[in-house]
Coordinates of N, CA and C in Angstrom, one line a residue:
X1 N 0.8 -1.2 0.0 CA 0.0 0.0 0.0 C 0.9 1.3 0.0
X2 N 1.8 1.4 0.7 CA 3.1 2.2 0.7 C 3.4 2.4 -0.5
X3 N 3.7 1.5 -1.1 CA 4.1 1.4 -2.4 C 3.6 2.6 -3.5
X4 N 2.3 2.2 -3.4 CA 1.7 3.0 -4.3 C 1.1 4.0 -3.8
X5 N 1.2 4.7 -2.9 CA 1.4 5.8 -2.9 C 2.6 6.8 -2.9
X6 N 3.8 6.0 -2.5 CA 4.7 6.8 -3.2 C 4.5 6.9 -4.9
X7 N 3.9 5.8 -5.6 CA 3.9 5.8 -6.9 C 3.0 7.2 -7.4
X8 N 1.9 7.1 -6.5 CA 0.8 8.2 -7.2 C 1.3 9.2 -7.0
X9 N 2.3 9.5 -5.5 CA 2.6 11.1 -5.5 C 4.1 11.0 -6.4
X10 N 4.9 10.1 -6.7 CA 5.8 10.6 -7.9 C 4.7 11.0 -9.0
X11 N 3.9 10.3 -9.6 CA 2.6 10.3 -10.8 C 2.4 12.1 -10.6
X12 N 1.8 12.6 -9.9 CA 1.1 13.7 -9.6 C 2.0 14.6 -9.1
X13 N 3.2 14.4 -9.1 CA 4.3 15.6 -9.3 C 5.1 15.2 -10.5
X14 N 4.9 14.3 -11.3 CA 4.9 14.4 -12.7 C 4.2 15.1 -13.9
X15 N 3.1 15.2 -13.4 CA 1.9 16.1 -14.0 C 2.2 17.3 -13.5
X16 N 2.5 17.4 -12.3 CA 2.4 19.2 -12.0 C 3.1 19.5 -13.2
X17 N 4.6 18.8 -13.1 CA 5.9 19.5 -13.8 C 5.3 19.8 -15.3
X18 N 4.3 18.6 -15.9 CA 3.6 18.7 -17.1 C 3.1 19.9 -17.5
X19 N 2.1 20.3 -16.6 CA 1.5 21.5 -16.8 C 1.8 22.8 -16.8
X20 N 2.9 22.9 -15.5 CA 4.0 24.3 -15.8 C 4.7 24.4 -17.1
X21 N 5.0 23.3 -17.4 CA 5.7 23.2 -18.6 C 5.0 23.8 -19.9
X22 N 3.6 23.0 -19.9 CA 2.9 23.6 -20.6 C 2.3 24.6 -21.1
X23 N 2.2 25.1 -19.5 CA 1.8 26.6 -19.2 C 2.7 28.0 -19.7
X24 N 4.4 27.6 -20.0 CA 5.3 28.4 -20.0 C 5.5 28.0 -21.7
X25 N 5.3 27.2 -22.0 CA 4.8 26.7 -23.6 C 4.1 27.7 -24.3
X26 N 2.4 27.9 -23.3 CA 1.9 28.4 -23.9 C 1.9 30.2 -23.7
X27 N 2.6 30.2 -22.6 CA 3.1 31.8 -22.6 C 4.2 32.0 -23.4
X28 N 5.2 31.0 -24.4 CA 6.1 31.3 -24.8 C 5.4 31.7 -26.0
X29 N 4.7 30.8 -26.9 CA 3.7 31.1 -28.3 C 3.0 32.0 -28.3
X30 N 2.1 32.5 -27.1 CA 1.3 33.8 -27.1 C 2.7 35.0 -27.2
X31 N 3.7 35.2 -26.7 CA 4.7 36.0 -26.6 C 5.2 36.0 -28.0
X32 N 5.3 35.3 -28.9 CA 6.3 35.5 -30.0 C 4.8 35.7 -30.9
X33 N 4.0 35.1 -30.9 CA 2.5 35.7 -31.7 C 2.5 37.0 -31.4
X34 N 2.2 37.8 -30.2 CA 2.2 38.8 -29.9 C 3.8 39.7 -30.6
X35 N 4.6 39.1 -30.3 CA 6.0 40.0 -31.3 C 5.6 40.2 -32.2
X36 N 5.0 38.7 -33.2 CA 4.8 39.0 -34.8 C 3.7 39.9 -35.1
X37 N 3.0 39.8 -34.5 CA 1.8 40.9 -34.8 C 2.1 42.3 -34.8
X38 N 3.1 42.9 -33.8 CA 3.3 44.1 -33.6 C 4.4 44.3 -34.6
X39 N 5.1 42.9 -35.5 CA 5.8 43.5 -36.8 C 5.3 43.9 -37.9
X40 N 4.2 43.0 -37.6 CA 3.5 43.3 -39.2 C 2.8 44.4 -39.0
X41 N 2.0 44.9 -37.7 CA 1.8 46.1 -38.0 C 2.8 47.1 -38.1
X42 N 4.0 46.9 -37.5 CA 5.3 48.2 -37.9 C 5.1 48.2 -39.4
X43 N 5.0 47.3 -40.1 CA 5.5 47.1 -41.3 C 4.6 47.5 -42.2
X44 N 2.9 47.2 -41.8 CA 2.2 47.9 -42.4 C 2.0 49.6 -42.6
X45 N 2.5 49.9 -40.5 CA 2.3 51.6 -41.0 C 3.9 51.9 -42.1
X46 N 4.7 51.2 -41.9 CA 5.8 51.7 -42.9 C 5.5 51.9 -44.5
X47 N 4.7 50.5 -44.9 CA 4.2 50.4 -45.9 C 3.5 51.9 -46.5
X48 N 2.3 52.2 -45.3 CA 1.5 53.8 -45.5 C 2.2 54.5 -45.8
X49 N 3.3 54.8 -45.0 CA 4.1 55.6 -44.8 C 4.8 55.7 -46.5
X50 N 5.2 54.7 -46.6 CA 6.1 54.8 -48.0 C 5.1 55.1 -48.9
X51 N 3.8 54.6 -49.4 CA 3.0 55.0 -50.5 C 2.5 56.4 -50.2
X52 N 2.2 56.8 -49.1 CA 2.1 58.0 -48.8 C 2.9 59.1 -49.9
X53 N 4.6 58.6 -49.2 CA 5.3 60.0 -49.6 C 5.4 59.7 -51.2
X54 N 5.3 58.6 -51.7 CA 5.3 58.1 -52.8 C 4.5 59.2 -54.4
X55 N 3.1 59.2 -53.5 CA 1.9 59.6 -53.9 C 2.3 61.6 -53.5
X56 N 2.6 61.4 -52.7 CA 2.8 62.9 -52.6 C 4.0 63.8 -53.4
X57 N 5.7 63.1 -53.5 CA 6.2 63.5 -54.7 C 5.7 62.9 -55.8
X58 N 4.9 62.5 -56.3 CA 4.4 62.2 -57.4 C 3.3 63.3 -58.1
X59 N 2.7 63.0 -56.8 CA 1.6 64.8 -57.4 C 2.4 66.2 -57.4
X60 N 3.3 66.3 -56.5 CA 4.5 67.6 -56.7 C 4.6 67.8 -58.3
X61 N 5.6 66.4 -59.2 CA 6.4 66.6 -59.8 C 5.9 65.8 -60.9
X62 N 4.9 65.5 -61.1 CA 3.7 64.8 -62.1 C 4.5 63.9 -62.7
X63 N 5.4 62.9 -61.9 CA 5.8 61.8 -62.5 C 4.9 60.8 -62.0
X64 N 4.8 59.6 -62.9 CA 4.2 58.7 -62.5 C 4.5 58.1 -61.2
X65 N 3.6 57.7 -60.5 CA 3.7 56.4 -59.7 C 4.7 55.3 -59.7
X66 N 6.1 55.2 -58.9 CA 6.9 54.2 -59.1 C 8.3 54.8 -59.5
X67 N 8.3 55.9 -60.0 CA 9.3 56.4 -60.7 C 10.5 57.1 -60.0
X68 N 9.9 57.5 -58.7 CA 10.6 58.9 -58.1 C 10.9 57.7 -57.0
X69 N 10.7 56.3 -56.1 CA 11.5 56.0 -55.1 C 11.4 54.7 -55.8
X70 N 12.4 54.0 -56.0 CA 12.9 52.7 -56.9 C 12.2 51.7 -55.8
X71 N 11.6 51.0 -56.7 CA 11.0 49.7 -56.0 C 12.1 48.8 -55.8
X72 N 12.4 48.4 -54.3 CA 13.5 47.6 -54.4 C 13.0 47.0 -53.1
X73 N 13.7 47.2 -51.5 CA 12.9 46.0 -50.7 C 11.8 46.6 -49.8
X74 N 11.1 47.4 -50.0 CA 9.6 47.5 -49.3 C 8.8 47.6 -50.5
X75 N 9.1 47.9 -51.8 CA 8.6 47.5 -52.9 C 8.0 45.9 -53.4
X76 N 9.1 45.0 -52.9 CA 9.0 43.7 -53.2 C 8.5 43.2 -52.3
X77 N 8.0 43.6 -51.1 CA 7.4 43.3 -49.6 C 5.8 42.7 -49.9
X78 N 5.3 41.8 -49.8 CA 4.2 41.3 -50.7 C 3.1 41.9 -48.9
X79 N 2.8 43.3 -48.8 CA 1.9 43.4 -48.0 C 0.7 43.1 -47.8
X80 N -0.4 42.8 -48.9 CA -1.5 42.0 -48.6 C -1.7 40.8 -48.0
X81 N -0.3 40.2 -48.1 CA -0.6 38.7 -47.7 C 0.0 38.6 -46.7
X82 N 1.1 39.7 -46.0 CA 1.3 39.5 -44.6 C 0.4 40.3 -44.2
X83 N -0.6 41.5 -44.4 CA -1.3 41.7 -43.5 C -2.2 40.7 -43.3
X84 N -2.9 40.2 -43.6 CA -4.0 38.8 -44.1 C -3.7 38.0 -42.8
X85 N -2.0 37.1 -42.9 CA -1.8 36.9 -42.3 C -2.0 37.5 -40.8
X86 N -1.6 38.5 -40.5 CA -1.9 38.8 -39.1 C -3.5 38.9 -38.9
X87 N -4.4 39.2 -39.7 CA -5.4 39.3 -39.2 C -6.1 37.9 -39.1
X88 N -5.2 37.0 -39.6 CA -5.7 35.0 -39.2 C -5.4 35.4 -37.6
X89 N -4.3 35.6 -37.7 CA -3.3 35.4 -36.1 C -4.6 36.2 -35.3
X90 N -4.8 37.6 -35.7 CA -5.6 37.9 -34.5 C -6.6 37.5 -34.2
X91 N -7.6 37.0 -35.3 CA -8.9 36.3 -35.2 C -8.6 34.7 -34.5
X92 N -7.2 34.1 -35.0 CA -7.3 33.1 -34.0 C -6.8 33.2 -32.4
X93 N -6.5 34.2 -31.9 CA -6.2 34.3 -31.1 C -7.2 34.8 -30.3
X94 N -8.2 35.5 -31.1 CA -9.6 36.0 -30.0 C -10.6 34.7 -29.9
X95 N -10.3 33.5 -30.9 CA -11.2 32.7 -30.6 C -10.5 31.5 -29.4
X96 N -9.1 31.4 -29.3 CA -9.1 30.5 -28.1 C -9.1 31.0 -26.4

């Protein structure tokens, strides 16, 4: 009878350890979801930001669109589909 109760209290401080573990798991994933989110919004207002001034030396100096700041790496930046992305992340994250 001894026996098995040391067995169940090793058992059930086996589990504790489980669930802290788990628990710091799942604070790790909320923490780096929460990082990614607050990039892609940096990145989105940067995005504004760039079409903004884009559109504004453009109407100055009546060159087209594209012409006056070289598409090169916020140009090639595919932002519909990372913002998209974050808005999966935030909808799954209000549903759990």
């Amino acid at each position: 009878m001894k026996h098995h109760i040391i067995l169940i209290e090793g058992m059930a401080a086996a589990l504790m350890e489980s669930v802290a573990y788990m628990q710091s798991v799942r604070a790790e994933l909320i923490s780096t979801v929460a990082i990614q989110y607050y990039t892609l919004l940096s990145l989105e207002a940067q995005e504004t930001i760039y079409e903004q001034t884009e559109n504004q030396i453009c109407s100055l100096t009546g060159k087209p669109s594209g012409s006056i700041i070289p598409r090169g790496s916020l140009g090639s930046w595919k932002a519909p589909e990372s913002i998209r992305e974050g808005s999966q992340l935030r909808r799954a994250g209000k549903q759990s």
